[in-house]
Amino acid sequence: MKSKRQLQKEQTRQNIMETAYRVYTERGFGAATALIAKEAGISHGAVFSHFSSVNELLECLIEEFGHALAVEIHDLAEASGSVEELLQIHLQVLIRHEGFYTRLITERALLPLEVQYTFSNTQSAFAHHFGRILEQEIKNHKVKDIPVHLLLHTWLGMIHYYLWNKDLFAPGAPVLSRYSQQLMDTFLKLIKDK
């Protein structure tokens, strides 16, 4: 059984993570840890008693974010049998995390290398399910025989383009919920085997 002190330490760490998620979503990954501490209602030093560096905080945050996405996609995708259902699941998950995901894809190159690798690993869960379902649909002649990695990159490219240009497509509003059906319909028209 955990002591009261251990439970409090875990709660403080979780509070830092949740606050960092919100602050980084709103302000970007250049936001100061002092702001995270202030928003979390803790001292600045407390952040570094839980994380040895900003890089460790970012790695843990993105790893936790990626793990949550992977679990959500895995659970839903295992019940899915078609590419349409998988794309719908992917969009639903991204819509729920649109702000943070947009920051990740927009500022990824500015993040430390080890944090970039952590983010790349978050994409692998979706890529696994995408590849599995697409290979089956190619085999069944439902999808054109195009290398699966190109299909994946085309899908992500469409989504990322809209997220990067949100100010043009949906100023002041979530872009994916507005365009998800069009993105999915267009992608399916491109890949479906006639």
Coordinates of C-alpha atoms in Angstrom, one line a residue, residues 4-187:
K4 CA 0.1 9.3 1.8
R5 CA 3.4 11.0 0.7
Q6 CA 3.8 8.6 -2.3
L7 CA 0.2 9.3 -3.3
Q8 CA 0.7 13.1 -3.0
K9 CA 3.9 12.9 -5.0
E10 CA 2.1 10.9 -7.8
Q11 CA -0.8 13.4 -7.8
T12 CA 1.7 16.4 -8.0
R13 CA 3.5 14.7 -11.0
Q14 CA 0.1 14.0 -12.7
N15 CA -0.9 17.7 -12.1
I16 CA 2.4 18.9 -13.7
M17 CA 1.8 16.6 -16.7
E18 CA -1.8 17.8 -17.2
T19 CA -0.9 21.4 -16.8
A20 CA 2.1 21.0 -19.2
Y21 CA -0.3 19.4 -21.7
R22 CA -2.6 22.4 -21.5
V23 CA 0.1 25.1 -21.4
Y24 CA 2.1 23.6 -24.3
T25 CA -1.2 23.2 -26.3
E26 CA -2.0 26.9 -25.7
R27 CA 1.5 28.5 -25.8
G28 CA 3.7 26.0 -27.6
F29 CA 6.7 24.0 -26.5
G30 CA 8.7 27.1 -25.8
A31 CA 6.5 27.9 -22.8
A32 CA 8.6 28.3 -19.6
T33 CA 8.4 25.7 -16.9
A34 CA 7.9 28.6 -14.5
L35 CA 4.5 29.2 -16.2
I36 CA 3.7 25.5 -15.9
A37 CA 4.5 25.6 -12.2
K38 CA 2.4 28.7 -11.7
E39 CA -0.5 27.3 -13.5
A40 CA -0.2 24.0 -11.6
G41 CA -0.1 25.9 -8.3
I42 CA 3.3 24.6 -7.3
S43 CA 6.8 26.0 -6.9
H44 CA 9.1 26.1 -9.9
G45 CA 11.5 23.8 -8.1
A46 CA 8.8 21.2 -7.6
V47 CA 8.7 20.7 -11.4
F48 CA 12.4 19.7 -11.3
S49 CA 11.9 17.5 -8.3
H50 CA 9.7 15.3 -10.5
F51 CA 11.5 15.8 -13.8
S52 CA 15.3 16.2 -14.0
S53 CA 15.0 18.5 -17.0
V54 CA 12.6 20.1 -19.5
N55 CA 13.5 17.4 -22.0
E56 CA 12.5 14.7 -19.5
L57 CA 9.2 16.5 -18.9
L58 CA 8.6 16.7 -22.7
E59 CA 9.6 13.1 -23.2
C60 CA 7.3 11.9 -20.4
L61 CA 4.4 14.1 -21.6
I62 CA 4.7 13.0 -25.3
E63 CA 5.2 9.4 -24.3
E64 CA 2.1 9.4 -22.1
F65 CA 0.2 11.2 -24.9
G66 CA 1.4 8.6 -27.4
H67 CA 0.6 5.7 -25.1
A68 CA -3.0 7.1 -24.6
L69 CA -3.5 7.5 -28.3
A70 CA -2.0 4.0 -29.0
V71 CA -4.3 2.4 -26.5
E72 CA -7.4 4.2 -27.8
I73 CA -6.5 3.5 -31.4
H74 CA -5.6 -0.2 -30.7
D75 CA -8.8 -0.9 -28.8
L76 CA -11.0 0.7 -31.4
A77 CA -9.0 -0.6 -34.4
E78 CA -9.1 -4.2 -33.2
A79 CA -12.8 -4.1 -33.6
S80 CA -12.5 -2.4 -37.0
G81 CA -12.4 -4.4 -40.2
S82 CA -12.3 -1.7 -42.8
V83 CA -10.1 1.2 -43.8
E84 CA -13.1 3.5 -43.5
E85 CA -13.6 2.6 -39.9
L86 CA -9.9 2.9 -39.1
L87 CA -9.8 6.4 -40.7
Q88 CA -12.8 7.4 -38.8
I89 CA -11.3 6.2 -35.5
H90 CA -8.0 8.0 -36.3
L91 CA -9.9 11.3 -36.9
Q92 CA -12.0 10.9 -33.8
V93 CA -8.9 10.5 -31.7
L94 CA -7.1 13.4 -33.4
I95 CA -10.2 15.6 -33.0
R96 CA -10.1 15.1 -29.2
H97 CA -6.4 16.1 -29.1
E98 CA -6.2 18.5 -32.0
G99 CA -4.5 21.4 -30.2
F100 CA -1.7 19.3 -28.8
Y101 CA -1.2 17.2 -31.9
T102 CA -1.0 20.4 -34.0
R103 CA 1.7 21.7 -31.7
L104 CA 3.6 18.4 -32.1
I105 CA 3.5 18.4 -35.9
T106 CA 4.2 22.1 -36.1
E107 CA 7.0 22.4 -33.6
R108 CA 8.5 18.8 -33.9
A109 CA 11.7 20.0 -35.5
L110 CA 12.3 22.4 -32.7
L111 CA 12.1 19.7 -30.0
P112 CA 15.2 17.9 -28.7
L113 CA 16.1 14.8 -30.8
E114 CA 15.1 12.3 -28.1
V115 CA 11.7 14.0 -27.8
Q116 CA 11.3 13.8 -31.6
Y117 CA 12.0 10.1 -31.4
T118 CA 9.4 9.7 -28.7
F119 CA 6.8 11.4 -31.0
S120 CA 7.8 9.2 -33.9
N121 CA 7.1 6.2 -31.8
T122 CA 3.6 7.5 -31.0
Q123 CA 2.8 7.3 -34.7
S124 CA 3.8 3.6 -34.9
A125 CA 0.6 2.3 -33.3
F126 CA -1.6 3.9 -35.9
A127 CA 0.9 2.8 -38.7
H128 CA 0.7 -0.8 -37.5
H129 CA -3.1 -0.9 -37.7
F130 CA -3.2 1.1 -40.9
G131 CA -0.8 -1.3 -42.5
R132 CA -2.6 -4.4 -41.3
I133 CA -6.0 -3.3 -42.6
L134 CA -4.7 -1.8 -45.8
E135 CA -2.7 -4.9 -46.7
Q136 CA -5.9 -7.0 -46.2
E137 CA -7.9 -4.6 -48.3
I138 CA -5.3 -4.6 -51.1
K139 CA -5.3 -8.4 -51.0
N140 CA -9.1 -8.4 -51.3
H141 CA -8.9 -5.9 -54.2
K142 CA -10.8 -3.2 -52.3
V143 CA -7.9 -0.8 -52.3
K144 CA -5.4 -0.1 -55.1
D145 CA -2.1 -2.0 -54.9
I146 CA 0.0 1.0 -53.7
P147 CA 2.8 0.6 -51.2
V148 CA 1.2 0.9 -47.7
H149 CA 3.8 3.4 -46.5
L150 CA 2.8 5.8 -49.3
L151 CA -0.9 5.4 -48.5
L152 CA -0.1 6.2 -44.8
H153 CA 2.0 9.2 -45.7
T154 CA -0.7 10.5 -48.1
W155 CA -3.3 10.2 -45.3
L156 CA -1.1 11.9 -42.7
G157 CA -0.1 14.5 -45.3
M158 CA -3.7 15.5 -45.9
I159 CA -4.4 15.8 -42.2
H160 CA -1.2 17.7 -41.4
Y161 CA -1.8 20.1 -44.3
Y162 CA -5.2 21.1 -42.8
L163 CA -3.8 21.4 -39.3
W164 CA -0.8 23.5 -40.4
N165 CA -3.2 25.8 -42.3
K166 CA -6.0 25.9 -39.8
D167 CA -6.1 29.7 -39.9
L168 CA -7.1 29.4 -43.6
F169 CA -9.6 26.5 -43.3
A170 CA -11.2 27.1 -39.9
P171 CA -10.0 30.3 -38.2
G172 CA -10.8 30.2 -34.5
A173 CA -12.4 26.7 -34.7
P174 CA -11.3 23.1 -34.8
V175 CA -10.4 22.2 -38.3
L176 CA -10.6 18.4 -38.2
S177 CA -14.2 18.2 -37.0
R178 CA -15.1 20.6 -39.8
Y179 CA -13.3 18.7 -42.6
S180 CA -13.0 15.2 -41.4
Q181 CA -15.7 13.8 -43.6
Q182 CA -14.3 15.5 -46.7
L183 CA -10.8 14.3 -45.9
M184 CA -11.9 10.8 -45.5
D185 CA -14.1 10.7 -48.6
T186 CA -11.4 12.2 -50.7
F187 CA -8.7 9.8 -49.5

